[in-house]
PDB file of C-alpha atoms in Angstrom:
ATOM      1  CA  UNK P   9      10.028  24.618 -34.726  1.00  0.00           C
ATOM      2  CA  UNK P  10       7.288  21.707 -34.945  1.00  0.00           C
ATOM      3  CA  UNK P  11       6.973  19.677 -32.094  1.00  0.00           C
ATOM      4  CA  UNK P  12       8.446  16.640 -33.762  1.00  0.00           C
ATOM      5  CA  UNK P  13      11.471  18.698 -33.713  1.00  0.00           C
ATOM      6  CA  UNK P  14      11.445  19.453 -30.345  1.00  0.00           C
ATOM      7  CA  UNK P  15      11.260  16.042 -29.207  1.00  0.00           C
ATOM      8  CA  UNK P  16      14.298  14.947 -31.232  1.00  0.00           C
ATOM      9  CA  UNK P  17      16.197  17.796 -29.901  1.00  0.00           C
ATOM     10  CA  UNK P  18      18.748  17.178 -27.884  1.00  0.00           C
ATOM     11  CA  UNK P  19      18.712  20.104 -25.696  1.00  0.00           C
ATOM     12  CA  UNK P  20      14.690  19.750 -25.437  1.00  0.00           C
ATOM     13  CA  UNK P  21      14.103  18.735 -21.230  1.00  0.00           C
ATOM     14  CA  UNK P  22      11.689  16.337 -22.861  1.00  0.00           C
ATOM     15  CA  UNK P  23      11.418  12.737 -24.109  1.00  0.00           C
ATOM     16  CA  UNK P  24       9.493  10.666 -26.061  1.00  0.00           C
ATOM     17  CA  UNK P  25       6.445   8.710 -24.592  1.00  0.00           C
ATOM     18  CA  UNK P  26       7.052   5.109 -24.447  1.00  0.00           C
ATOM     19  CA  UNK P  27       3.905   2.608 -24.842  1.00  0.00           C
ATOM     20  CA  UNK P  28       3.193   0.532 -21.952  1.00  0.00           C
ATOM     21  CA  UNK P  29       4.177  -2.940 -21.900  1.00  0.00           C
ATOM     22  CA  UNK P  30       1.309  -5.263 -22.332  1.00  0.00           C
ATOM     23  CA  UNK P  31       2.089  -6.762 -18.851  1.00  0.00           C
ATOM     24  CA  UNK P  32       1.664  -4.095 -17.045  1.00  0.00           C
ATOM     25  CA  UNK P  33      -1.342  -2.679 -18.811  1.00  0.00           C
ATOM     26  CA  UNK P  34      -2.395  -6.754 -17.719  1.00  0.00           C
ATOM     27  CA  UNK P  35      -1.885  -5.926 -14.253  1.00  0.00           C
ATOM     28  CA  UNK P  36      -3.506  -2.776 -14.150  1.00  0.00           C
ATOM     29  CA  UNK P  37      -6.627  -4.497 -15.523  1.00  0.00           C
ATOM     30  CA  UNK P  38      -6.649  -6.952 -12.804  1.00  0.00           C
ATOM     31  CA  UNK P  39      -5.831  -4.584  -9.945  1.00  0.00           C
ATOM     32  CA  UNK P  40      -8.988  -2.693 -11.373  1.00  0.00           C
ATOM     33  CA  UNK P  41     -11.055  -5.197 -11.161  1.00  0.00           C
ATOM     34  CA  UNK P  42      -9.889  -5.731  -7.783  1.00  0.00           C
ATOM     35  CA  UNK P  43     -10.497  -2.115  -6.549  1.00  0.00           C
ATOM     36  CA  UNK P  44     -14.131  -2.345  -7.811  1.00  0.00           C
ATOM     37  CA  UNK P  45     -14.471  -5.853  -6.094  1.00  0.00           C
ATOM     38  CA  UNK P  46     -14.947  -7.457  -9.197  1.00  0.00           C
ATOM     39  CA  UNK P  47     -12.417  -9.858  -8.056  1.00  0.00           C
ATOM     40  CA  UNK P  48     -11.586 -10.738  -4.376  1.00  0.00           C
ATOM     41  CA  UNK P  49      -9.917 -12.441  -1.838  1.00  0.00           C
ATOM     42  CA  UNK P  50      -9.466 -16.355  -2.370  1.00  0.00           C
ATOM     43  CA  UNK P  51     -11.407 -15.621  -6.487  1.00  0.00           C
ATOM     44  CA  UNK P  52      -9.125 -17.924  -8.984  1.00  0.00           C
ATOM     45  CA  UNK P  53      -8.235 -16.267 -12.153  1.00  0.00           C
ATOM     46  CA  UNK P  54      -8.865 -18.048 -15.528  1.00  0.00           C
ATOM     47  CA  UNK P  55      -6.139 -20.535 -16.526  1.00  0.00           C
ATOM     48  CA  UNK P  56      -3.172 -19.108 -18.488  1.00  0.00           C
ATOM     49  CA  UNK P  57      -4.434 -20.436 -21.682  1.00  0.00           C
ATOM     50  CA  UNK P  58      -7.440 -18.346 -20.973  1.00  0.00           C
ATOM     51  CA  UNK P  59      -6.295 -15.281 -20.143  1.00  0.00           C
ATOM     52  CA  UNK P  60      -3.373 -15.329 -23.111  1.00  0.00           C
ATOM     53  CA  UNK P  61      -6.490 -15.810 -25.004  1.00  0.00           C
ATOM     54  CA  UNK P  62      -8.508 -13.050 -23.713  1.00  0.00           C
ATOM     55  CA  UNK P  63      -5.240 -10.463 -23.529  1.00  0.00           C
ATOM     56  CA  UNK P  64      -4.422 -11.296 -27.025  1.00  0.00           C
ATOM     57  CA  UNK P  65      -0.923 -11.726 -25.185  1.00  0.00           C
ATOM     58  CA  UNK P  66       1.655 -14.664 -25.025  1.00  0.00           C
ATOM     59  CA  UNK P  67       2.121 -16.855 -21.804  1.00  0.00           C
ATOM     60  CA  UNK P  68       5.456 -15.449 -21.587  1.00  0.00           C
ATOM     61  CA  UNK P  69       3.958 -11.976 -21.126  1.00  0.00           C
ATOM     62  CA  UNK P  70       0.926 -12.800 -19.581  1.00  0.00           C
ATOM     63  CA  UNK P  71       3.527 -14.345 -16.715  1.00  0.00           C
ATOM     64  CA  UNK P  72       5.193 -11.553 -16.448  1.00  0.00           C
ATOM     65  CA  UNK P  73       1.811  -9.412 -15.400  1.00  0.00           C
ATOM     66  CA  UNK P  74       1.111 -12.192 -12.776  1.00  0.00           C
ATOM     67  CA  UNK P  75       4.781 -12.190 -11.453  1.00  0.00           C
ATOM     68  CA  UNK P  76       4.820  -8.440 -10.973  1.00  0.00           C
ATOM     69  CA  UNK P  77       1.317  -8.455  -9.558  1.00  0.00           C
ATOM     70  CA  UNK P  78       2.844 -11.894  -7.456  1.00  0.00           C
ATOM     71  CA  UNK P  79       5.606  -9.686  -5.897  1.00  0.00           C
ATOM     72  CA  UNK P  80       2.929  -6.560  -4.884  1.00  0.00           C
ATOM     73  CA  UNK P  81       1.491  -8.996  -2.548  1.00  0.00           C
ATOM     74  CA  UNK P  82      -1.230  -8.874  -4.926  1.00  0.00           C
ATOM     75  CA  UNK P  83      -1.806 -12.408  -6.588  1.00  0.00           C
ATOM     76  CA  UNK P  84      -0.391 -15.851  -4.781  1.00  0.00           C
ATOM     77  CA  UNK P  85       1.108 -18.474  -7.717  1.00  0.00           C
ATOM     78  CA  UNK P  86       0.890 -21.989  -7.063  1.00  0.00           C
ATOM     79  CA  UNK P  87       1.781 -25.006  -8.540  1.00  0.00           C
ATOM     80  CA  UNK P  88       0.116 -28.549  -9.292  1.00  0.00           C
ATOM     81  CA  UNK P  89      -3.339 -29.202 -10.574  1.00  0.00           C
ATOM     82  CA  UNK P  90      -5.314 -27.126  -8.092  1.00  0.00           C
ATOM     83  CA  UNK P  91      -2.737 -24.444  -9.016  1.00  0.00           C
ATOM     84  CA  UNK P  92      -3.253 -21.047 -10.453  1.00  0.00           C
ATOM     85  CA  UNK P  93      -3.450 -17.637  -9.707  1.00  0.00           C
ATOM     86  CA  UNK P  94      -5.560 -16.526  -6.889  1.00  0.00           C
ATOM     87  CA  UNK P  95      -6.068 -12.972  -5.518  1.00  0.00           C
ATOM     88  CA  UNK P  96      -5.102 -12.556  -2.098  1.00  0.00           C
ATOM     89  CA  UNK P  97      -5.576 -10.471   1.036  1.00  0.00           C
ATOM     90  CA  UNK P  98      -3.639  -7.074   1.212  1.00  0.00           C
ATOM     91  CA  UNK P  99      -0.464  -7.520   3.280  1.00  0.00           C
ATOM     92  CA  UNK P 100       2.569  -6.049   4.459  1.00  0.00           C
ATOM     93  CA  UNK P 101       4.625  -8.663   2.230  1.00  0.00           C
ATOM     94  CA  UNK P 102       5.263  -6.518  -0.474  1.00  0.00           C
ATOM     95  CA  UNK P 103       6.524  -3.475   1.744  1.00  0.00           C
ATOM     96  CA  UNK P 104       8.397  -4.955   4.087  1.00  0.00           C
ATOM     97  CA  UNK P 105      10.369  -6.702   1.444  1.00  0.00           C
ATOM     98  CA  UNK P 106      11.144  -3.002  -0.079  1.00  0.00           C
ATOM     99  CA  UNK P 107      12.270  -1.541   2.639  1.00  0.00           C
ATOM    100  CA  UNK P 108      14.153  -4.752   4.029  1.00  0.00           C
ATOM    101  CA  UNK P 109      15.912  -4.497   0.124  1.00  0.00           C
ATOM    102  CA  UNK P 110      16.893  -0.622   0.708  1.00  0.00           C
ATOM    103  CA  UNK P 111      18.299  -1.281   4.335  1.00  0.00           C
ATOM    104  CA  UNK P 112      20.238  -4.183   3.494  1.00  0.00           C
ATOM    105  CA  UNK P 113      21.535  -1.972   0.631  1.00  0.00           C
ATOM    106  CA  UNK P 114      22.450   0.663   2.778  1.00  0.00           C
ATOM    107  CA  UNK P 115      19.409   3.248   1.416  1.00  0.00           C
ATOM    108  CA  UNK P 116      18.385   3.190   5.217  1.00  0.00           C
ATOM    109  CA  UNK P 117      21.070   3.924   8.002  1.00  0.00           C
ATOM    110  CA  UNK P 118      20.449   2.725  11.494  1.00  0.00           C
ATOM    111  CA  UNK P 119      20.060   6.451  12.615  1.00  0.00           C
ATOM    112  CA  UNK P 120      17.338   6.777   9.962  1.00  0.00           C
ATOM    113  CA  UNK P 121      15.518   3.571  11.458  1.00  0.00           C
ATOM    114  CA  UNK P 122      16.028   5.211  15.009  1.00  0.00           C
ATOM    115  CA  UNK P 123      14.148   8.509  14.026  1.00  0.00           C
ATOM    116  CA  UNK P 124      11.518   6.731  12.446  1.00  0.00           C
ATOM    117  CA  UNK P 125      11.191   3.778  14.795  1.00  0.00           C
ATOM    118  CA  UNK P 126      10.817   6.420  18.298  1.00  0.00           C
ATOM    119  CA  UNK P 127       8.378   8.686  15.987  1.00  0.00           C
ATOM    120  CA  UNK P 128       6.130   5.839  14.541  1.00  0.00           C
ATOM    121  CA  UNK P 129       6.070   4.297  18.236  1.00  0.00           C
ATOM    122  CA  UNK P 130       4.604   7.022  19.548  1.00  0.00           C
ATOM    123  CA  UNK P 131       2.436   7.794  17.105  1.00  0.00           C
ATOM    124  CA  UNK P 132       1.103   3.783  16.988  1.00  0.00           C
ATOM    125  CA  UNK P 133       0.138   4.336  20.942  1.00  0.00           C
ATOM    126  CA  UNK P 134      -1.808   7.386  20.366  1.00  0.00           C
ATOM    127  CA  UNK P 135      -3.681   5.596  17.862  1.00  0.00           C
ATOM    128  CA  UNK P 136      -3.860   2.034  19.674  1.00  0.00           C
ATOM    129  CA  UNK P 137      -4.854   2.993  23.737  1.00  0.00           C
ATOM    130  CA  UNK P 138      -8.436   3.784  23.036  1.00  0.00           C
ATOM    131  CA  UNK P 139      -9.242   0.655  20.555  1.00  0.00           C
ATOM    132  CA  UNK P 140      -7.377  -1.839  22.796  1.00  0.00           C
ATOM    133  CA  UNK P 141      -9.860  -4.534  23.275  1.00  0.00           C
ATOM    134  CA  UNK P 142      -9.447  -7.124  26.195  1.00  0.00           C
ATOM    135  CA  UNK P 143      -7.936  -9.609  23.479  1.00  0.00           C
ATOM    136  CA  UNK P 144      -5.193  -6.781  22.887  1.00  0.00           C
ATOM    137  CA  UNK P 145      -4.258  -6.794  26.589  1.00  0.00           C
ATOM    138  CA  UNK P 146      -4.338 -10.542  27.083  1.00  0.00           C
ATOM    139  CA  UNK P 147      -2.028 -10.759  24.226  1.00  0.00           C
ATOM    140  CA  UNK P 148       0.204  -7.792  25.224  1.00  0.00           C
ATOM    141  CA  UNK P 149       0.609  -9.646  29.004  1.00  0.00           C
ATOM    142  CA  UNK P 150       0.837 -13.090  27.501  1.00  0.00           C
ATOM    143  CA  UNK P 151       4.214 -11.507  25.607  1.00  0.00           C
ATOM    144  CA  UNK P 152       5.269  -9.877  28.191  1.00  0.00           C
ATOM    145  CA  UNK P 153       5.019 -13.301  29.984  1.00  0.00           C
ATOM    146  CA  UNK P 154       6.936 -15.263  26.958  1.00  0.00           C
ATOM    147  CA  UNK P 155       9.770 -11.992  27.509  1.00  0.00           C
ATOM    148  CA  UNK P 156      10.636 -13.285  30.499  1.00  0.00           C
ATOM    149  CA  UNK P 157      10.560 -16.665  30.598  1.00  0.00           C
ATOM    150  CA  UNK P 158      13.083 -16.342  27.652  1.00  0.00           C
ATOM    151  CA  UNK P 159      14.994 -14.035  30.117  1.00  0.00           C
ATOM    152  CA  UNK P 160      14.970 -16.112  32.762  1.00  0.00           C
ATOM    153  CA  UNK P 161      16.278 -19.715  30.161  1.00  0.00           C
ATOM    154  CA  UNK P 162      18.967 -17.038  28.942  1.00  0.00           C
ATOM    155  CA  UNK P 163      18.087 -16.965  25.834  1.00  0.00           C
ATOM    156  CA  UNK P 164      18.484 -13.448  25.184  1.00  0.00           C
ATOM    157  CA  UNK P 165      17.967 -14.045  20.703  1.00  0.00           C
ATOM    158  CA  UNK P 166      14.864 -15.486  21.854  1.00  0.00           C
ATOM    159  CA  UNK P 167      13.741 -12.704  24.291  1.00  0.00           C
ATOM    160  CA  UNK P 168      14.409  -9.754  21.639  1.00  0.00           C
ATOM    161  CA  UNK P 169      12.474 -11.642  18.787  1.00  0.00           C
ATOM    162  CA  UNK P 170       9.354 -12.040  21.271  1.00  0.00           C
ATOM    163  CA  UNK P 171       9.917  -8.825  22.479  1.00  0.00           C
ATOM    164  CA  UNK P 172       9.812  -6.924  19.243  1.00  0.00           C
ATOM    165  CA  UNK P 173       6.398  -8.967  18.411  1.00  0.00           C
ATOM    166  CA  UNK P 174       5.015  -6.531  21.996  1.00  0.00           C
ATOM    167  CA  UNK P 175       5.205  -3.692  19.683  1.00  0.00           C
ATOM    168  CA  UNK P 176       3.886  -5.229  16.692  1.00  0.00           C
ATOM    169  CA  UNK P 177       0.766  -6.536  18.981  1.00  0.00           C
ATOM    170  CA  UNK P 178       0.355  -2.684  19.587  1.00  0.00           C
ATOM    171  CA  UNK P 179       0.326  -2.181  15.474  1.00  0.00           C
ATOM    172  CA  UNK P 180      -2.573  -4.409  15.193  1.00  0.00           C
ATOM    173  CA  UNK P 181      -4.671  -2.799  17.398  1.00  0.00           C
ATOM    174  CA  UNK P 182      -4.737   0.187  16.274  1.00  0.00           C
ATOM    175  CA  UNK P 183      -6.680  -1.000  13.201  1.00  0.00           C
ATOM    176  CA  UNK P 184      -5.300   0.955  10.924  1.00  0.00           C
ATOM    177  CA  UNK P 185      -3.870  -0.934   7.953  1.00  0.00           C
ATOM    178  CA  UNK P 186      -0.980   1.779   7.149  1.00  0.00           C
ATOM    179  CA  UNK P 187       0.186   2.063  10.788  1.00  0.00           C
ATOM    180  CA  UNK P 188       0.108  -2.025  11.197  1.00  0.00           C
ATOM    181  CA  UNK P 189       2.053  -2.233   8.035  1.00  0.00           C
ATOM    182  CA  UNK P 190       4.413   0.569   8.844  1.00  0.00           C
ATOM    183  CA  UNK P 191       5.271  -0.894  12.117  1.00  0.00           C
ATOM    184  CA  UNK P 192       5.532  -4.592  11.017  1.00  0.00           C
ATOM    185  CA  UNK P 193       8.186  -2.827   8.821  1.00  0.00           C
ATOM    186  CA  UNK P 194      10.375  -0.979  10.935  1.00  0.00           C
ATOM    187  CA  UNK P 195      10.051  -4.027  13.440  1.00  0.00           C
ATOM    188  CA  UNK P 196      11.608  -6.446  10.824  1.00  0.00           C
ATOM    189  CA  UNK P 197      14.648  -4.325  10.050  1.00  0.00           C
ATOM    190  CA  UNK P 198      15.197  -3.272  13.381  1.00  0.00           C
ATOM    191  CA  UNK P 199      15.412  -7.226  13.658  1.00  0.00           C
ATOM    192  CA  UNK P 200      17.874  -7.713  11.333  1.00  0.00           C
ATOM    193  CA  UNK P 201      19.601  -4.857  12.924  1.00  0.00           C
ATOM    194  CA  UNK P 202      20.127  -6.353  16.167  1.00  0.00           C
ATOM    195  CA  UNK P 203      20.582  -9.725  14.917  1.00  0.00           C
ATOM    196  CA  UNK P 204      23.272  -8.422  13.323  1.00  0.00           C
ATOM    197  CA  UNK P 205      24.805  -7.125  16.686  1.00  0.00           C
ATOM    198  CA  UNK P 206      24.067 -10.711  18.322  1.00  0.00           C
ATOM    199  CA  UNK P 207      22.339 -11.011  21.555  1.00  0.00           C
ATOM    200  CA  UNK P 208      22.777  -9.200  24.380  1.00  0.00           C
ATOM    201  CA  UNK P 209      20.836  -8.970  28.325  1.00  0.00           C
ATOM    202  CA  UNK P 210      18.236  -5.612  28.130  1.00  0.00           C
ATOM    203  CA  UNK P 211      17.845  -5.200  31.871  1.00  0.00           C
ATOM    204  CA  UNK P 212      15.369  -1.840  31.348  1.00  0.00           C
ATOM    205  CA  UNK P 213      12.875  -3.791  28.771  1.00  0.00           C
ATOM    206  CA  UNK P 214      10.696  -5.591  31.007  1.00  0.00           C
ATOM    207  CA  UNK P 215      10.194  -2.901  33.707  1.00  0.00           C
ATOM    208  CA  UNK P 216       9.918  -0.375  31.057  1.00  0.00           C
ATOM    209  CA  UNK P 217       6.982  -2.461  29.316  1.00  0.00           C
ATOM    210  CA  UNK P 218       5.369  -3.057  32.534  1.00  0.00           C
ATOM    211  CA  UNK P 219       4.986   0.351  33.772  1.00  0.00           C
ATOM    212  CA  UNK P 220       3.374   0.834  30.005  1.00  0.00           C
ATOM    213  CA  UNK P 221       0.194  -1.472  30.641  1.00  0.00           C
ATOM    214  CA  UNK P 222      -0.080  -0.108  33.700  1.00  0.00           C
ATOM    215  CA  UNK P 223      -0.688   3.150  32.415  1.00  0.00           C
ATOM    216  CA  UNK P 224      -2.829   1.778  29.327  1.00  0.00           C
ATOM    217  CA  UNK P 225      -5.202   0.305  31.640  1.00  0.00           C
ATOM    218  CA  UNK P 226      -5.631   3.544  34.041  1.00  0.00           C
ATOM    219  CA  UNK P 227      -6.083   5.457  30.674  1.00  0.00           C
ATOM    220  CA  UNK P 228      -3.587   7.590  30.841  1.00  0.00           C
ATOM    221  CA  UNK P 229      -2.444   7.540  27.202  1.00  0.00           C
ATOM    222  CA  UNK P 230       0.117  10.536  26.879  1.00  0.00           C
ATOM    223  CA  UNK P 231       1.739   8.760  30.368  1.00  0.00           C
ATOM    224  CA  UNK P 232       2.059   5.302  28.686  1.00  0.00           C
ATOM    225  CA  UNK P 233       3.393   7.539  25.093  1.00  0.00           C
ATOM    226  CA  UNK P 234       5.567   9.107  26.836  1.00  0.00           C
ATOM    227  CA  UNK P 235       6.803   5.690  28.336  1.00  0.00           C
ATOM    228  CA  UNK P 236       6.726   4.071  24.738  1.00  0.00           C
ATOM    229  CA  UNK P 237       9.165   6.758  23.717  1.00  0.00           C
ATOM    230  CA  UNK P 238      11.486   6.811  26.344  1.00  0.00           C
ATOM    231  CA  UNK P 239      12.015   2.863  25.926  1.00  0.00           C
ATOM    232  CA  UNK P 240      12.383   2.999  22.248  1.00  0.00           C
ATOM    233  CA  UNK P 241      15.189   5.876  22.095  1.00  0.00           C
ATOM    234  CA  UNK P 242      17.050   4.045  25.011  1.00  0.00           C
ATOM    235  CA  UNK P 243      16.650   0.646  23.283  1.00  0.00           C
ATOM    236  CA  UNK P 244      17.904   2.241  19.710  1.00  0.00           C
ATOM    237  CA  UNK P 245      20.428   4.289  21.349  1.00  0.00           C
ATOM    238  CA  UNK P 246      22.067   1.080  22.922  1.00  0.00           C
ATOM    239  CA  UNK P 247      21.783  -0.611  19.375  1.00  0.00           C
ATOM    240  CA  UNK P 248      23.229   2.157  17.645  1.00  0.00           C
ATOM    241  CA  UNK P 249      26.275   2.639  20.138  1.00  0.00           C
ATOM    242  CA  UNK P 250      27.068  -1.446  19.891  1.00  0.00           C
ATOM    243  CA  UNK P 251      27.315  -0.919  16.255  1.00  0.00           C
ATOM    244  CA  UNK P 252      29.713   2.074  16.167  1.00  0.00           C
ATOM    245  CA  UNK P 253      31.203   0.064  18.572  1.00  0.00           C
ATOM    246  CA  UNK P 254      31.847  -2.831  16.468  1.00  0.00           C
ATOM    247  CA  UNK P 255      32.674  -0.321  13.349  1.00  0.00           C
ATOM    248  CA  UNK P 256      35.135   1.221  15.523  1.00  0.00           C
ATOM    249  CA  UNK P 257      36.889  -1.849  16.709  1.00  0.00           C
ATOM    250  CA  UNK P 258      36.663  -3.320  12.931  1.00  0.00           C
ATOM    251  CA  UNK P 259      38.282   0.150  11.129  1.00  0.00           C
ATOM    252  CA  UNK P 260      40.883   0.316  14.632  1.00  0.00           C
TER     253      UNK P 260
END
């Protein structure tokens, strides 16, 4: 049997190759020329006319790369004359919208966002406690600050929204890219989580995060982990129960 045979048989576990589309052999081009800093941050690309030109594409396809390469977090469209396409800064845009699109589709259960939330937590600490700068702390107090002044006014939607940003403060500091984008993440669905529970008092939160500076700044890191992960997994477990909760009542 000749292999144009075997790809037309049925039974074969094989298909045929499909050519790439010319707008995503476009965007492949341009992220290239991105990865070898050909093009960078804030660089305009030629005008469509230009680039349909150069592609040998239509506009119609040559949008399509740009939109594609728009929704990676990759390219920023705007509008008017000083419009274009301009490359932009690497972000967490892109990912965060993914995973916010498979939770609110029910890809990712609350249980699933518990696990990952108390192990990336941890994890972020490790990696944070000895590259915390004095900024880092300042900022980490100054929330902790905000937390309870929202407490105090009541405003407990308030309090949870500034007290999520705490742990996303934490992200940044450990200067790692992947772990600040992985936590900004898991941060904004565990807000739509609980702002899908409503607000609620958290009594534990504030002492909890105060005893965790306290051992950042005496340097005992696997103390103020150890903290971190205690505070999550209560946290989460109170979310989790509310929301059986609800299910139960709404199914009773």
């Amino acid at each position: 049997m000749d292999a144009t045979n075997r790809t037309t048989n049925p039974h074969s576990p094989f298909a045929p190759i499909q050519p790439q589309r010319a707008s995503d052999e476009i965007a492949q081009q341009i992220r290239q020329l991105v990865s070898t800093k050909q093009l960078k941050a804030g660089d305009r690309l030629p005008s469509e006319r230009d680039l349909s030109s150069t592609f040998n594409v239509s506009r119609n396809t040559l949008r399509e790369a740009l939109r594609s390469l728009e929704i990676a977090g990759l390219v920023e469209l705007k509008k008017g004359g000083t419009g274009g396409a301009f490359i932009v800064a690497g972000g967490s845009g892109a990912v965060v919208a993914s995973l916010l699109d498979l939770y609110h589709l029910g890809s990712i259960t609350p249980e699933q966002l518990t696990e990952a939330r108390v192990r990336i937590e941890r994890i972020v600490v490790e990696a944070a406690a000895p590259r915390l700068t004095s900024e880092d702390m300042a900022a980490l107090e100054a929330n902790l600050a905000a937390t309870q002044r929202a407490e105090d006014a009541g405003d407990f939607a308030e309090r949870a929204s500034i007290g999520l940003e705490f742990h996303a403060i934490l992200g940044r500091a450990t200067r790692n890219p992947i772990l600040a984008i992985t936590m900004e993440a898991i941060l904004q669905i565990t807000a739509q989580f609980v702002r899908s529970l409503g607000p609620e008092p958290n009594l534990f939160a504030l002492p909890s995060k105060r005893r965790f500076i306290a051992l950042l700044k005496s340097g005992d890191v696997q103390a103020a982990a150890d903290e971190m992960t205690e505070y999550v997994t209560k946290v989460q477990d109170l979310y989790l129960s509310r929301a059986n909760l609800r299910t139960s009542s709404a199914t009773g």
